[in-house]
Amino acid sequence: MAGRIFDSIHAKLLTLPDDLEIFPGHAAGSVCGADLSGKPSSTIGFEKRWDPYLSMTDRDAFIRELTANIPERPAEMARIVAANLGAAA
């Protein structure tokens, strides 16, 4: 999946205009939002300048870096997934 993220970043996101405003899909402090800023929006240009992952051009190095410190699966993950899929009891 990390390789697919790299491919998507380089084929799609980095081709967008620098002034394009973008909004996060996860919030800072959430399990999926580790290391995210608390900003409610950003621009492609800002992220190109400040996000170290967006400046990485070596796919294998990107994959190693992205997968180096994957946290443990949260104890409540099954319930969270079920709720997201609408299958919560």
Short mmCIF file of C-alpha atoms in Angstrom, two decimals:
data_model
loop_
_atom_site.label_atom_id
_atom_site.label_comp_id
_atom_site.label_asym_id
_atom_site.label_seq_id
_atom_site.Cartn_x
_atom_site.Cartn_y
_atom_site.Cartn_z
CA MET A 1 0.00 0.00 0.00
CA ALA A 2 2.89 2.39 0.70
CA GLY A 3 4.01 1.97 -2.92
CA ARG A 4 0.52 2.81 -4.14
CA ILE A 5 0.54 5.93 -1.97
CA PHE A 6 3.86 6.99 -3.52
CA ASP A 7 2.51 6.38 -7.03
CA SER A 8 -0.66 8.36 -6.31
CA ILE A 9 1.29 11.27 -4.81
CA HIS A 10 3.55 11.55 -7.84
CA ALA A 11 0.98 10.80 -10.56
CA LYS A 12 -1.91 12.81 -9.11
CA LEU A 13 -1.30 15.12 -6.15
CA LEU A 14 2.00 16.66 -7.24
CA THR A 15 0.53 17.48 -10.66
CA LEU A 16 -2.17 19.69 -9.14
CA PRO A 17 -1.81 23.51 -8.98
CA ASP A 18 0.08 24.84 -5.94
CA ASP A 19 -2.80 27.13 -4.94
CA LEU A 20 -5.36 24.30 -4.82
CA GLU A 21 -6.89 24.16 -1.33
CA ILE A 22 -7.09 20.71 0.23
CA PHE A 23 -8.85 19.37 3.32
CA PRO A 24 -7.77 16.46 5.57
CA GLY A 25 -9.61 13.16 5.61
CA HIS A 26 -8.52 12.52 9.21
CA ALA A 27 -8.10 14.77 12.22
CA ALA A 28 -4.97 15.41 14.25
CA GLY A 29 -4.86 13.16 17.29
CA SER A 30 -6.81 10.30 15.71
CA VAL A 31 -5.21 6.90 15.14
CA CYS A 32 -5.20 7.49 11.39
CA GLY A 33 -4.15 11.10 11.79
CA ALA A 34 -0.82 10.61 13.54
CA ASP A 35 1.51 13.57 13.01
CA LEU A 36 -1.17 15.62 11.27
CA SER A 37 -1.41 19.34 11.77
CA GLY A 38 -4.45 20.82 13.46
CA LYS A 39 -4.96 23.12 10.44
CA PRO A 40 -8.45 22.77 8.92
CA SER A 41 -7.07 23.08 5.36
CA SER A 42 -3.88 23.57 3.38
CA THR A 43 -2.70 24.00 -0.20
CA ILE A 44 -0.75 21.69 -2.48
CA GLY A 45 2.06 24.27 -2.58
CA PHE A 46 2.32 24.48 1.21
CA GLU A 47 2.40 20.71 1.52
CA LYS A 48 5.02 20.41 -1.25
CA ARG A 49 7.22 22.81 0.70
CA TRP A 50 6.77 21.42 4.22
CA ASP A 51 5.79 17.73 3.98
CA PRO A 52 9.03 15.71 3.81
CA TYR A 53 7.27 12.75 2.18
CA LEU A 54 6.26 14.85 -0.82
CA SER A 55 9.88 15.67 -1.63
CA MET A 56 10.96 12.03 -1.65
CA THR A 57 11.65 10.84 -5.19
CA ASP A 58 12.99 7.35 -4.42
CA ARG A 59 10.03 4.96 -4.22
CA ASP A 60 11.85 2.30 -2.19
CA ALA A 61 13.13 4.87 0.33
CA PHE A 62 9.60 6.28 0.64
CA ILE A 63 8.20 2.81 1.37
CA ARG A 64 10.90 2.10 3.98
CA GLU A 65 10.33 5.46 5.69
CA LEU A 66 6.54 5.23 5.65
CA THR A 67 6.46 1.70 7.06
CA ALA A 68 9.31 2.01 9.58
CA ASN A 69 7.17 2.87 12.61
CA ILE A 70 3.69 1.48 12.11
CA PRO A 71 1.89 1.57 15.48
CA GLU A 72 0.12 -1.43 16.98
CA ARG A 73 -3.44 -2.04 15.82
CA PRO A 74 -5.78 -0.30 18.30
CA ALA A 75 -7.68 -2.65 20.62
CA GLU A 76 -10.97 -1.18 19.39
CA MET A 77 -10.12 -1.48 15.68
CA ALA A 78 -12.68 -4.20 14.87
CA ARG A 79 -15.46 -2.08 16.41
CA ILE A 80 -14.22 1.04 14.60
CA VAL A 81 -14.18 -0.76 11.24
CA ALA A 82 -17.64 -2.20 11.85
CA ALA A 83 -18.99 1.24 12.73
CA ASN A 84 -17.41 2.76 9.61
CA LEU A 85 -19.01 0.05 7.49
CA GLY A 86 -22.39 0.59 9.15
CA ALA A 87 -22.28 -2.82 10.81
CA ALA A 88 -22.17 -1.61 14.43
CA ALA A 89 -24.62 -3.30 16.75
#
